[in-house]
JSON list of C-alpha atoms in Angstrom, two decimals:
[
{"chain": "A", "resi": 1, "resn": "UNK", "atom": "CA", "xyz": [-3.06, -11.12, 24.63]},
{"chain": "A", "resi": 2, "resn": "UNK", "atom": "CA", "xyz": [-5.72, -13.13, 26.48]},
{"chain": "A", "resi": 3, "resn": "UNK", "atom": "CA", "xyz": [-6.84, -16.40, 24.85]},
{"chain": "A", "resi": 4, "resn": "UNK", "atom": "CA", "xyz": [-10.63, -15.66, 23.69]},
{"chain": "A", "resi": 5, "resn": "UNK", "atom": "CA", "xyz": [-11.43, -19.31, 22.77]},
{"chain": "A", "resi": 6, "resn": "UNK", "atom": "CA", "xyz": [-9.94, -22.13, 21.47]},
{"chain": "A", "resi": 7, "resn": "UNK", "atom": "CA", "xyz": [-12.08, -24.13, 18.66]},
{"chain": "A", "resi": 8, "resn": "UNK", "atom": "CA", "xyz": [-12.13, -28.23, 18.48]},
{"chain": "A", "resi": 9, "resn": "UNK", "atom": "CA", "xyz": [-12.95, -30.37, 15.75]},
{"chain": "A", "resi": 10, "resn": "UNK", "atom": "CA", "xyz": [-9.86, -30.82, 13.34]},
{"chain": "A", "resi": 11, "resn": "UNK", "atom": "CA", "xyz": [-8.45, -34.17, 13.59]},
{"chain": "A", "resi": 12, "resn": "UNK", "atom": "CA", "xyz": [-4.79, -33.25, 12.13]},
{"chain": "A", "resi": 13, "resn": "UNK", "atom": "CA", "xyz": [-2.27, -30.58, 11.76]},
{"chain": "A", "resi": 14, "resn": "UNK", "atom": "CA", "xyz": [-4.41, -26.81, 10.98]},
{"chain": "A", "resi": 15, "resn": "UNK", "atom": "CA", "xyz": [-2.74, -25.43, 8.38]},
{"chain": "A", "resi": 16, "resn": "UNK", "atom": "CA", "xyz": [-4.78, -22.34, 7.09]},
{"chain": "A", "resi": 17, "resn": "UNK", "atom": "CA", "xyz": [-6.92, -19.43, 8.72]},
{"chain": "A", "resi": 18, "resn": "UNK", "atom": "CA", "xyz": [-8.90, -16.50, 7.80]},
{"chain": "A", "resi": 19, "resn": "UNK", "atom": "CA", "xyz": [-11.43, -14.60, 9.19]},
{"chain": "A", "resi": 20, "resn": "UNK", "atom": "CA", "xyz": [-14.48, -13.43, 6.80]},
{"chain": "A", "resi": 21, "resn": "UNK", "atom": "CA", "xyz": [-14.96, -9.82, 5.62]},
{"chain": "A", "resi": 22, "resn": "UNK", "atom": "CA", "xyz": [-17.44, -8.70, 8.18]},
{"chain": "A", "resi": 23, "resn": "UNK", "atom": "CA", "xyz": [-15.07, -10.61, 11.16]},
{"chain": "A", "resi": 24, "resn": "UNK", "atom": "CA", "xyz": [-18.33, -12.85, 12.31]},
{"chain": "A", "resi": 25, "resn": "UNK", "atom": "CA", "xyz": [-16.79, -15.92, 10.98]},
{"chain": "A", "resi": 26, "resn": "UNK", "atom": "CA", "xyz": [-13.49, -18.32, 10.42]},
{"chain": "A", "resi": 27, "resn": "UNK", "atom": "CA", "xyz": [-12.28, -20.70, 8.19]},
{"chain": "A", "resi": 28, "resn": "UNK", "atom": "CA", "xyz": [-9.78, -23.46, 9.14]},
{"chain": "A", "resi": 29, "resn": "UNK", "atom": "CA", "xyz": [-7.87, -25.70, 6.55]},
{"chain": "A", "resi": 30, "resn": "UNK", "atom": "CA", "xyz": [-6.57, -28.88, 7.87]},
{"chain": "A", "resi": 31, "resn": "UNK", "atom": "CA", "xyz": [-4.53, -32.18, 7.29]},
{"chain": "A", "resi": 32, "resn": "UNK", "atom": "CA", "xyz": [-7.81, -33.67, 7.61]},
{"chain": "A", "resi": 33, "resn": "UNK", "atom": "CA", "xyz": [-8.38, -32.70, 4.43]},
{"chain": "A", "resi": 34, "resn": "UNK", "atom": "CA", "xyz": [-11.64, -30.84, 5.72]},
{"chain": "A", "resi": 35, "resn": "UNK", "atom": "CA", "xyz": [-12.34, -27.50, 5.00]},
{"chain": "A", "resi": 36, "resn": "UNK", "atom": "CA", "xyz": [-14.47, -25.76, 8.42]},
{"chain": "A", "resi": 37, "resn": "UNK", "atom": "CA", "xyz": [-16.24, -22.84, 9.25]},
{"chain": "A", "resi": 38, "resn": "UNK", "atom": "CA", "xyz": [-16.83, -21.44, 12.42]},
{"chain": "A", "resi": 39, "resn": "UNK", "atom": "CA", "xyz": [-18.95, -18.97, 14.33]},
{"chain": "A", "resi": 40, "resn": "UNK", "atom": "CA", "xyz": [-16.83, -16.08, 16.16]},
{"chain": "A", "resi": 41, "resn": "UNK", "atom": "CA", "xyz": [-19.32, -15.58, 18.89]},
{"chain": "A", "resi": 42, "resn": "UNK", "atom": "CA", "xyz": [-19.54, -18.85, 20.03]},
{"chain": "A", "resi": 43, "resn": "UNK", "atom": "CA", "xyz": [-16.87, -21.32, 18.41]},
{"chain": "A", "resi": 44, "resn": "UNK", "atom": "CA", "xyz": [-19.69, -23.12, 16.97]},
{"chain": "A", "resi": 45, "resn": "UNK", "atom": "CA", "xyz": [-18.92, -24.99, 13.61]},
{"chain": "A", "resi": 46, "resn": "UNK", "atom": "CA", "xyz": [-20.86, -23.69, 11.24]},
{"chain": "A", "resi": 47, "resn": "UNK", "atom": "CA", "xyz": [-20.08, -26.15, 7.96]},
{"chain": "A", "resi": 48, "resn": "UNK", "atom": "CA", "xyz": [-17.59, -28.67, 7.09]},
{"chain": "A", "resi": 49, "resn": "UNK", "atom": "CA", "xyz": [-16.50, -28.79, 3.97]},
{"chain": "A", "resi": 50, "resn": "UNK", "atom": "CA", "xyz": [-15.64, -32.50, 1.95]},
{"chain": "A", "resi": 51, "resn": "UNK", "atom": "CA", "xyz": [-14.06, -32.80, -1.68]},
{"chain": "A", "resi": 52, "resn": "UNK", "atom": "CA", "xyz": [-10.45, -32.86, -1.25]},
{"chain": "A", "resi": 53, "resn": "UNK", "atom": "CA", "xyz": [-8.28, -35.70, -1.56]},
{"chain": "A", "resi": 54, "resn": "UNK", "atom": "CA", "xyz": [-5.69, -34.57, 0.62]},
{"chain": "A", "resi": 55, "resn": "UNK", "atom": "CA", "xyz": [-4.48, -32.20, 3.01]},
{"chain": "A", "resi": 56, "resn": "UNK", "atom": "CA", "xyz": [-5.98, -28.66, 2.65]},
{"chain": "A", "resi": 57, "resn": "UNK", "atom": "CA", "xyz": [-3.14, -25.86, 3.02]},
{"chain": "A", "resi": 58, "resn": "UNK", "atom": "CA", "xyz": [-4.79, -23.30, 2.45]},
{"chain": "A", "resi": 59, "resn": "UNK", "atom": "CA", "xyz": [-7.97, -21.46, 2.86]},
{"chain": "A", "resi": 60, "resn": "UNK", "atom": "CA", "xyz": [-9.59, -17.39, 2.60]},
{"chain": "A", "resi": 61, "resn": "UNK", "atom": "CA", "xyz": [-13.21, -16.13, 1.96]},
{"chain": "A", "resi": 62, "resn": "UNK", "atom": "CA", "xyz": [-13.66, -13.86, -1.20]},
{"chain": "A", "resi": 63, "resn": "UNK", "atom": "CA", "xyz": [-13.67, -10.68, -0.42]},
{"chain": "A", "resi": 64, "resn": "UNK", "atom": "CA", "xyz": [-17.74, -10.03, -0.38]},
{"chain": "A", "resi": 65, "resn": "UNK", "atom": "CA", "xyz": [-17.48, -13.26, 2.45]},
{"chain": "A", "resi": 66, "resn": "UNK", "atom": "CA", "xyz": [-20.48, -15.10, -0.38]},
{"chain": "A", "resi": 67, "resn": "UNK", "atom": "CA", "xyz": [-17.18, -17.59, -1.06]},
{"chain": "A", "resi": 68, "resn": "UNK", "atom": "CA", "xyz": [-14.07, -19.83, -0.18]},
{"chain": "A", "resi": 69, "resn": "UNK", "atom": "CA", "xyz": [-11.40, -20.82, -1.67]},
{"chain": "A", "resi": 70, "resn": "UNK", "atom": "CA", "xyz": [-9.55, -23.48, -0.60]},
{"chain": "A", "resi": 71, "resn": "UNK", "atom": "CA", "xyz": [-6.02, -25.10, -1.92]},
{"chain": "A", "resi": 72, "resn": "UNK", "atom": "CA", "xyz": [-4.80, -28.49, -1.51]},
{"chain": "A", "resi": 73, "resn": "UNK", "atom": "CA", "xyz": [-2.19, -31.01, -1.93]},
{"chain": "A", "resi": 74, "resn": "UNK", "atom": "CA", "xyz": [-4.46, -32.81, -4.11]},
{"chain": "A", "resi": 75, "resn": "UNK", "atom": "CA", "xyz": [-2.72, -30.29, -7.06]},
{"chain": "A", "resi": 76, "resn": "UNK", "atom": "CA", "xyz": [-6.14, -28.76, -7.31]},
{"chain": "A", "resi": 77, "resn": "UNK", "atom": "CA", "xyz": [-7.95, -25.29, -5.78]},
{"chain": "A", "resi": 78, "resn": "UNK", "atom": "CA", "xyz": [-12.02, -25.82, -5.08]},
{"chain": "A", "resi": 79, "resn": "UNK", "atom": "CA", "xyz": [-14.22, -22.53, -4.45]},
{"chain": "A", "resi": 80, "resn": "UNK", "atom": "CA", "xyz": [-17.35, -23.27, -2.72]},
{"chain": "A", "resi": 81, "resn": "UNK", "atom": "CA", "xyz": [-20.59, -20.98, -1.42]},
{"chain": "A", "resi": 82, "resn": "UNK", "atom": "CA", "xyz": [-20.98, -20.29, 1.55]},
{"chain": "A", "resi": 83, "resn": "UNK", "atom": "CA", "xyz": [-24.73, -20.47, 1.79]},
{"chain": "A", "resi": 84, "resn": "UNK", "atom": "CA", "xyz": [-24.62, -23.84, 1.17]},
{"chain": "A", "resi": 85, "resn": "UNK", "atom": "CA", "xyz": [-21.75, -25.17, 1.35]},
{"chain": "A", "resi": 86, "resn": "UNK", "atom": "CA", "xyz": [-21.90, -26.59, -2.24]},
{"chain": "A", "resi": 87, "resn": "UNK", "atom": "CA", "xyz": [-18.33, -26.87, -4.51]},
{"chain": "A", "resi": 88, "resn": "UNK", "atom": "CA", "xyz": [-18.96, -24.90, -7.38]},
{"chain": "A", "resi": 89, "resn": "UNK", "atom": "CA", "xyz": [-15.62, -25.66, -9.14]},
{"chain": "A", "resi": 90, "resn": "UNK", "atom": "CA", "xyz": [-12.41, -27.03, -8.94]},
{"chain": "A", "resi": 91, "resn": "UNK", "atom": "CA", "xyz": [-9.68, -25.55, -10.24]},
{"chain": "A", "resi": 92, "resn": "UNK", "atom": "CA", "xyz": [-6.79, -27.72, -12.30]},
{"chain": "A", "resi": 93, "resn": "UNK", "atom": "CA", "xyz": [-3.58, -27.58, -13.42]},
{"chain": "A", "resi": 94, "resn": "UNK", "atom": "CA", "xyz": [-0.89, -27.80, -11.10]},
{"chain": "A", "resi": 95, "resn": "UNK", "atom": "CA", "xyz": [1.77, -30.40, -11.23]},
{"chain": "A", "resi": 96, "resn": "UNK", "atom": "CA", "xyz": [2.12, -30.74, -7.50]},
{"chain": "A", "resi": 97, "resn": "UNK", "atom": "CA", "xyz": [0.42, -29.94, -4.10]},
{"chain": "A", "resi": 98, "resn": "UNK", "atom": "CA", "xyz": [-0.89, -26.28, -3.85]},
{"chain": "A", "resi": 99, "resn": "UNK", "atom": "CA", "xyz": [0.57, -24.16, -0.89]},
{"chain": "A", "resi": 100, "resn": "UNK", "atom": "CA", "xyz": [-1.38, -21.27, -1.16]},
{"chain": "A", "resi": 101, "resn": "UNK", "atom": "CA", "xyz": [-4.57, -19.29, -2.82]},
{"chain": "A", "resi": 102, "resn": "UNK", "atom": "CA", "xyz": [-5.92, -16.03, -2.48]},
{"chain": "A", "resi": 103, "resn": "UNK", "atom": "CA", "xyz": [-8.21, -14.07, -4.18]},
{"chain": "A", "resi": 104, "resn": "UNK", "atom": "CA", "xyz": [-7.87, -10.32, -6.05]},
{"chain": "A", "resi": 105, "resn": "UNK", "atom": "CA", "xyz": [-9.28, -7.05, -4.13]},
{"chain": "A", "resi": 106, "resn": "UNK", "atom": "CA", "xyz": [-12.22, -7.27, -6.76]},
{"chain": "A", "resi": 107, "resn": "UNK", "atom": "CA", "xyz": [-12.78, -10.92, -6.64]},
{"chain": "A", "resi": 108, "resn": "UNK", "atom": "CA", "xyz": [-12.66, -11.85, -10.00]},
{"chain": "A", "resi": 109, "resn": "UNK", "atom": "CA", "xyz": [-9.28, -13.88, -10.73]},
{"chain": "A", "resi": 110, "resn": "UNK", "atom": "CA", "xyz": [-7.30, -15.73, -7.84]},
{"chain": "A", "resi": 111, "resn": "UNK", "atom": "CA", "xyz": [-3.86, -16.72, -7.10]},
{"chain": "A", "resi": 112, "resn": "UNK", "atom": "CA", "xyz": [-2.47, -20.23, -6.40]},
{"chain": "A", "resi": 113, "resn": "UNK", "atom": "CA", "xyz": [1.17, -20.69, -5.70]},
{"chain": "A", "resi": 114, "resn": "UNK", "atom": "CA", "xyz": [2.18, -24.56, -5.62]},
{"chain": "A", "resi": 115, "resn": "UNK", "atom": "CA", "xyz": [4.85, -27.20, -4.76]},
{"chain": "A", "resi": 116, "resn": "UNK", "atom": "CA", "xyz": [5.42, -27.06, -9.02]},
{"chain": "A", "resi": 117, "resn": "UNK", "atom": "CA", "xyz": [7.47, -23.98, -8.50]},
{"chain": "A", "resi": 118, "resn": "UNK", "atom": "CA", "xyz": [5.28, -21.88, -10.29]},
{"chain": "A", "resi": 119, "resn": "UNK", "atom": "CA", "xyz": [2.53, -19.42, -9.55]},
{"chain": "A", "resi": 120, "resn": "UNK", "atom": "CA", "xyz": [-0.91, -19.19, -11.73]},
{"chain": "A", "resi": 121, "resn": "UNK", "atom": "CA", "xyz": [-3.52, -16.72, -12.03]},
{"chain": "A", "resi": 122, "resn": "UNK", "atom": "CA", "xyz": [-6.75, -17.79, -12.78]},
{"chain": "A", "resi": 123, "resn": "UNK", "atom": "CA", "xyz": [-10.34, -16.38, -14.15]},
{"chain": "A", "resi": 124, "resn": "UNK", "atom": "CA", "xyz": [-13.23, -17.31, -11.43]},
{"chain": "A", "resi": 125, "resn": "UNK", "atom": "CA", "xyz": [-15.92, -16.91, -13.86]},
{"chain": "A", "resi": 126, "resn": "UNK", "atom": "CA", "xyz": [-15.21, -19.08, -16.25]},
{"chain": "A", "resi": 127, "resn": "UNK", "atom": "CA", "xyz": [-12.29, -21.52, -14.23]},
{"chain": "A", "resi": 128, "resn": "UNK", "atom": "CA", "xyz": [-9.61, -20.38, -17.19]},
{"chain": "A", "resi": 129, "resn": "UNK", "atom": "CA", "xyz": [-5.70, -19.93, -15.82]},
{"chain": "A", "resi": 130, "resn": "UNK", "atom": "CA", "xyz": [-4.98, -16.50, -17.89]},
{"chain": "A", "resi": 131, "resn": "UNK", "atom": "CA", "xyz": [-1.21, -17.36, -16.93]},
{"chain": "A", "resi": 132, "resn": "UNK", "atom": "CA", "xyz": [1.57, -18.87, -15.42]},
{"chain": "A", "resi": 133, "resn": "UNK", "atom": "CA", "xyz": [4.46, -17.74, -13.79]},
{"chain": "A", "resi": 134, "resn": "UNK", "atom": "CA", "xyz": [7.76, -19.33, -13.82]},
{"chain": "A", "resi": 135, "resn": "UNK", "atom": "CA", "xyz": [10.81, -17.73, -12.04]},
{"chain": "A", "resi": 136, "resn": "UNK", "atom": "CA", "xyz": [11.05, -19.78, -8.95]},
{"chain": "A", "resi": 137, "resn": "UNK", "atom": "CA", "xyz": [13.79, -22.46, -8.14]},
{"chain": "A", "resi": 138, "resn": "UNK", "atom": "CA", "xyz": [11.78, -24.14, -5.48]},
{"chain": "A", "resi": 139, "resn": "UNK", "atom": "CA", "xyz": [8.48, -24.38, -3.44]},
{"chain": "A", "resi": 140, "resn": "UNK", "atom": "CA", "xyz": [6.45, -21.49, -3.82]},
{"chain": "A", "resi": 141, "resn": "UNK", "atom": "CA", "xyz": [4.91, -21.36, -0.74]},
{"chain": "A", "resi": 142, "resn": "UNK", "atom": "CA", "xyz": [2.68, -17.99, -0.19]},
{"chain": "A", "resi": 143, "resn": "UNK", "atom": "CA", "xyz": [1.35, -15.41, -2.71]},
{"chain": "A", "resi": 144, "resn": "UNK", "atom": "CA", "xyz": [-0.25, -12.61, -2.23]},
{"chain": "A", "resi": 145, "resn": "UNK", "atom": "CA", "xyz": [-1.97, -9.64, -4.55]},
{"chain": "A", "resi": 146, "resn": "UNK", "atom": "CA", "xyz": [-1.12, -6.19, -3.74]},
{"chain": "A", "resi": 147, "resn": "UNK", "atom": "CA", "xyz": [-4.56, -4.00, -2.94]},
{"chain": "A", "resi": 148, "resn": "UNK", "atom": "CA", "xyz": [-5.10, -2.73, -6.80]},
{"chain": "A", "resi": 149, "resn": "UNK", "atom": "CA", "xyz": [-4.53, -6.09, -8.06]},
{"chain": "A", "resi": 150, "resn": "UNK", "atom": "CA", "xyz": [-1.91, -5.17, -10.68]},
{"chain": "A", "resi": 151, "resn": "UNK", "atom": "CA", "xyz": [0.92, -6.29, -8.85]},
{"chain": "A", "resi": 152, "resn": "UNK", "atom": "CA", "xyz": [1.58, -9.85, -6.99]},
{"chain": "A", "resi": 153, "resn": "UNK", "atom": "CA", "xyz": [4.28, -11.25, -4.62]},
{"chain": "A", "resi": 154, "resn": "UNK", "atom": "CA", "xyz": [5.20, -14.95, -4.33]},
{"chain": "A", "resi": 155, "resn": "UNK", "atom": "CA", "xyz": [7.97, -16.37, -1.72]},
{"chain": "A", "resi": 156, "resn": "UNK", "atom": "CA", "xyz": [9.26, -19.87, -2.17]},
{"chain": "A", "resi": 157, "resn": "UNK", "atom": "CA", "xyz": [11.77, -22.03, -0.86]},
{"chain": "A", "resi": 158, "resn": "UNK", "atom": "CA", "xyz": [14.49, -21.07, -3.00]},
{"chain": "A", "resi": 159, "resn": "UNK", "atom": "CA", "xyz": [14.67, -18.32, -0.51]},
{"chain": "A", "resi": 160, "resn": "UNK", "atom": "CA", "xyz": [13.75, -15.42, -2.67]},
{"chain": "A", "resi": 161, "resn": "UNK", "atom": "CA", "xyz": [11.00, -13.51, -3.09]},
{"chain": "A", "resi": 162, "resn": "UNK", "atom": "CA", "xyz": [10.07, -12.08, -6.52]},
{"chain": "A", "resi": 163, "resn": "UNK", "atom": "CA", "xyz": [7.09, -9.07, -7.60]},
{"chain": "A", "resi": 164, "resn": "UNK", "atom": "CA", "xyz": [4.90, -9.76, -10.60]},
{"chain": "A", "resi": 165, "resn": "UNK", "atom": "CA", "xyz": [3.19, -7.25, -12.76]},
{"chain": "A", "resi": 166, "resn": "UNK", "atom": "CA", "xyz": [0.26, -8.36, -14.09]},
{"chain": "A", "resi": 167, "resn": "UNK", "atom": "CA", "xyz": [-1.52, -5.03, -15.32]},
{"chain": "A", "resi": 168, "resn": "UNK", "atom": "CA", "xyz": [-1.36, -4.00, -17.92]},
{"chain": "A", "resi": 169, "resn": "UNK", "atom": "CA", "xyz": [1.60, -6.79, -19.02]},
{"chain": "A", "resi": 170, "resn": "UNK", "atom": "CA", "xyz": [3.39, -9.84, -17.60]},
{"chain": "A", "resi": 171, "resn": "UNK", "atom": "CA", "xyz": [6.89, -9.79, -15.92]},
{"chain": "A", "resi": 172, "resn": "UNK", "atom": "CA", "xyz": [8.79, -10.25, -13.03]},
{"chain": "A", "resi": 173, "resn": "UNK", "atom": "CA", "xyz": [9.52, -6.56, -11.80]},
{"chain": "A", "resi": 174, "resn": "UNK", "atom": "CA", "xyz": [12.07, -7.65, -9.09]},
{"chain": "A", "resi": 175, "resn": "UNK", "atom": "CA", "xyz": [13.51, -10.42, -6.95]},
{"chain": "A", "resi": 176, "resn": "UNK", "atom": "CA", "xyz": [14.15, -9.86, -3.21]},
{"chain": "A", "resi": 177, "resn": "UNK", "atom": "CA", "xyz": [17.09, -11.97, -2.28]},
{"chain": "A", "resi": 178, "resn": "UNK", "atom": "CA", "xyz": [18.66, -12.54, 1.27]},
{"chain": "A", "resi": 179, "resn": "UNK", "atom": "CA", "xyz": [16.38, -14.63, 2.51]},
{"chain": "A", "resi": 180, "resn": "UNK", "atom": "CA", "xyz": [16.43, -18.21, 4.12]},
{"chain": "A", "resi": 181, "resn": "UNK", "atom": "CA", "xyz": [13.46, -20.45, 2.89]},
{"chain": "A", "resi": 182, "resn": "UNK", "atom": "CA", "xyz": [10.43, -17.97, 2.65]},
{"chain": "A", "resi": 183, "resn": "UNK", "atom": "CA", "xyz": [7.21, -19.89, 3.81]},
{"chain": "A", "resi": 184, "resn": "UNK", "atom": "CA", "xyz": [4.93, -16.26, 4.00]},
{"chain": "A", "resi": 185, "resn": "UNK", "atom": "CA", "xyz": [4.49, -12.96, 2.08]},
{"chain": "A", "resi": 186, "resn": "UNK", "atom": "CA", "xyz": [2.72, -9.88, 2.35]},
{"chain": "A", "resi": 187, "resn": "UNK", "atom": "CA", "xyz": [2.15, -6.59, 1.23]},
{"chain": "A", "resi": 188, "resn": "UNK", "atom": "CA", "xyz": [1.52, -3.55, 3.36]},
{"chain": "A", "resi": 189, "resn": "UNK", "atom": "CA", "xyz": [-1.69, -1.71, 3.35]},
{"chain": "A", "resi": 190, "resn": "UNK", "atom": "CA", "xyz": [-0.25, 0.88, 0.96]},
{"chain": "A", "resi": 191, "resn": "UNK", "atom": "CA", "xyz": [1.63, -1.13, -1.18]},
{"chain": "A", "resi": 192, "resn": "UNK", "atom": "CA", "xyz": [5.20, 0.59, -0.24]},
{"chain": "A", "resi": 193, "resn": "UNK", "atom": "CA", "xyz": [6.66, -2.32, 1.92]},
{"chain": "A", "resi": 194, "resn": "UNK", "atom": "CA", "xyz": [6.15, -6.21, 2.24]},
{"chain": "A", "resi": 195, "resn": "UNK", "atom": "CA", "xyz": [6.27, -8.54, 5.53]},
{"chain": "A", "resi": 196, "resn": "UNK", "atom": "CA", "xyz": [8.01, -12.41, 5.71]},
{"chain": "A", "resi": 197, "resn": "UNK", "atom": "CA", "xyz": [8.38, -14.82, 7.26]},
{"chain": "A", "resi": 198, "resn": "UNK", "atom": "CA", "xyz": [11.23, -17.10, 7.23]},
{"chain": "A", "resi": 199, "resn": "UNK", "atom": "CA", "xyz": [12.34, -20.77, 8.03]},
{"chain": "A", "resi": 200, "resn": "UNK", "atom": "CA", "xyz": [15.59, -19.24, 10.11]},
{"chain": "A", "resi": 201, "resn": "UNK", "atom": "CA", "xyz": [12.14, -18.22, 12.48]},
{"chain": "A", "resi": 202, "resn": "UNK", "atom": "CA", "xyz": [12.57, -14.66, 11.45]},
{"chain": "A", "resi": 203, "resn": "UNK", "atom": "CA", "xyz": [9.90, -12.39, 10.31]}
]
């Protein structure tokens, strides 16, 4: 449990982290509306990434660590490489602020889940949302792909949590009630059970 090191350079509230693929580096989304990578072995920042026009809420590397994706409350999601630190795209079409993003196990479509209630899927080649998903009463304010990317989770404020199918067709498979306001979802590493955590500070 022993504090390893602590990294400076965010000037408001940290919102997002992930570590990279191979572990050697973070990423840190903030109110700053900065986007910052970091070195693990010595808390160096790395990059800082500039192009949103609000707070960044969330962040994650693709999963060869070559790209990040980053969500905002600017309603839009920008990927950018890592190698230089360049924006390749920016992904639009939200209503409202986007809470969360994450990418599929193969890297090829990614998940946003946003203030608009809904959750979209999106192509990264080409920028194209292949779909929305509307269910949700409230917030959505995590999503999450299972590990074969056919199936998806979302958890919003309407204090439910609902699984998507995706492959080979569209539709809500089942909603998860009982919940107060869900602010994170997961799956497990085999795809049987999923983690939350909740607003009544229960996980």
């Amino acid at each position: 449990g022993e504090c390893l090191q602590t990294l400076h350079g965010h000037s408001g509230f940290v919102n997002s982290v992930s570590y990279s693929p191979d572990g050697k580096k973070i990423l840190s989304g903030s109110d700053d509306r900065m986007v910052k990578e970091w070195s693990v072995s010595n808390g160096e920042c790395l990059q800082t990434l500039q192009g949103h026009g609000n707070q960044v809420m969330s962040v994650i590397y693709s999963p060869n660590g070559k790209k990040i994706l980053s969500g905002s409350v600017d309603r839009t999601l920008k990927e950018w490489l890592v190698s230089s630190g360049k924006c390749l795209q920016t992904f639009r079409g939200h209503d409202s602020w986007v809470m969360s993003v994450c990418y599929s196990p193969d890297g090829k479509k990614i998940l946003s889940g946003s203030r608009d209630k809904t959750v979209k899927e999106w192509l990264v080649d080409s920028g194209e949302c292949l779909r929305t998903l509307q269910g949700h009463d409230n917030w959505v304010m995590s999503v999450s792909y299972s590990h074969d990317g056919k199936k998806i989770l979302s958890g919003s404020r309407d204090k439910t949590i609902k699984e998507w199918s995706v492959v080979p067709s569209t539709e809500c498979l089942k909603t998860f009630k009982g919940h107060s306001e869900v602010m994170s979802v997961s799956y497990s590493p085999n795809g049987k059970k999923i983690l939350s955590g909740l607003a009544d500070f229960t996980i």
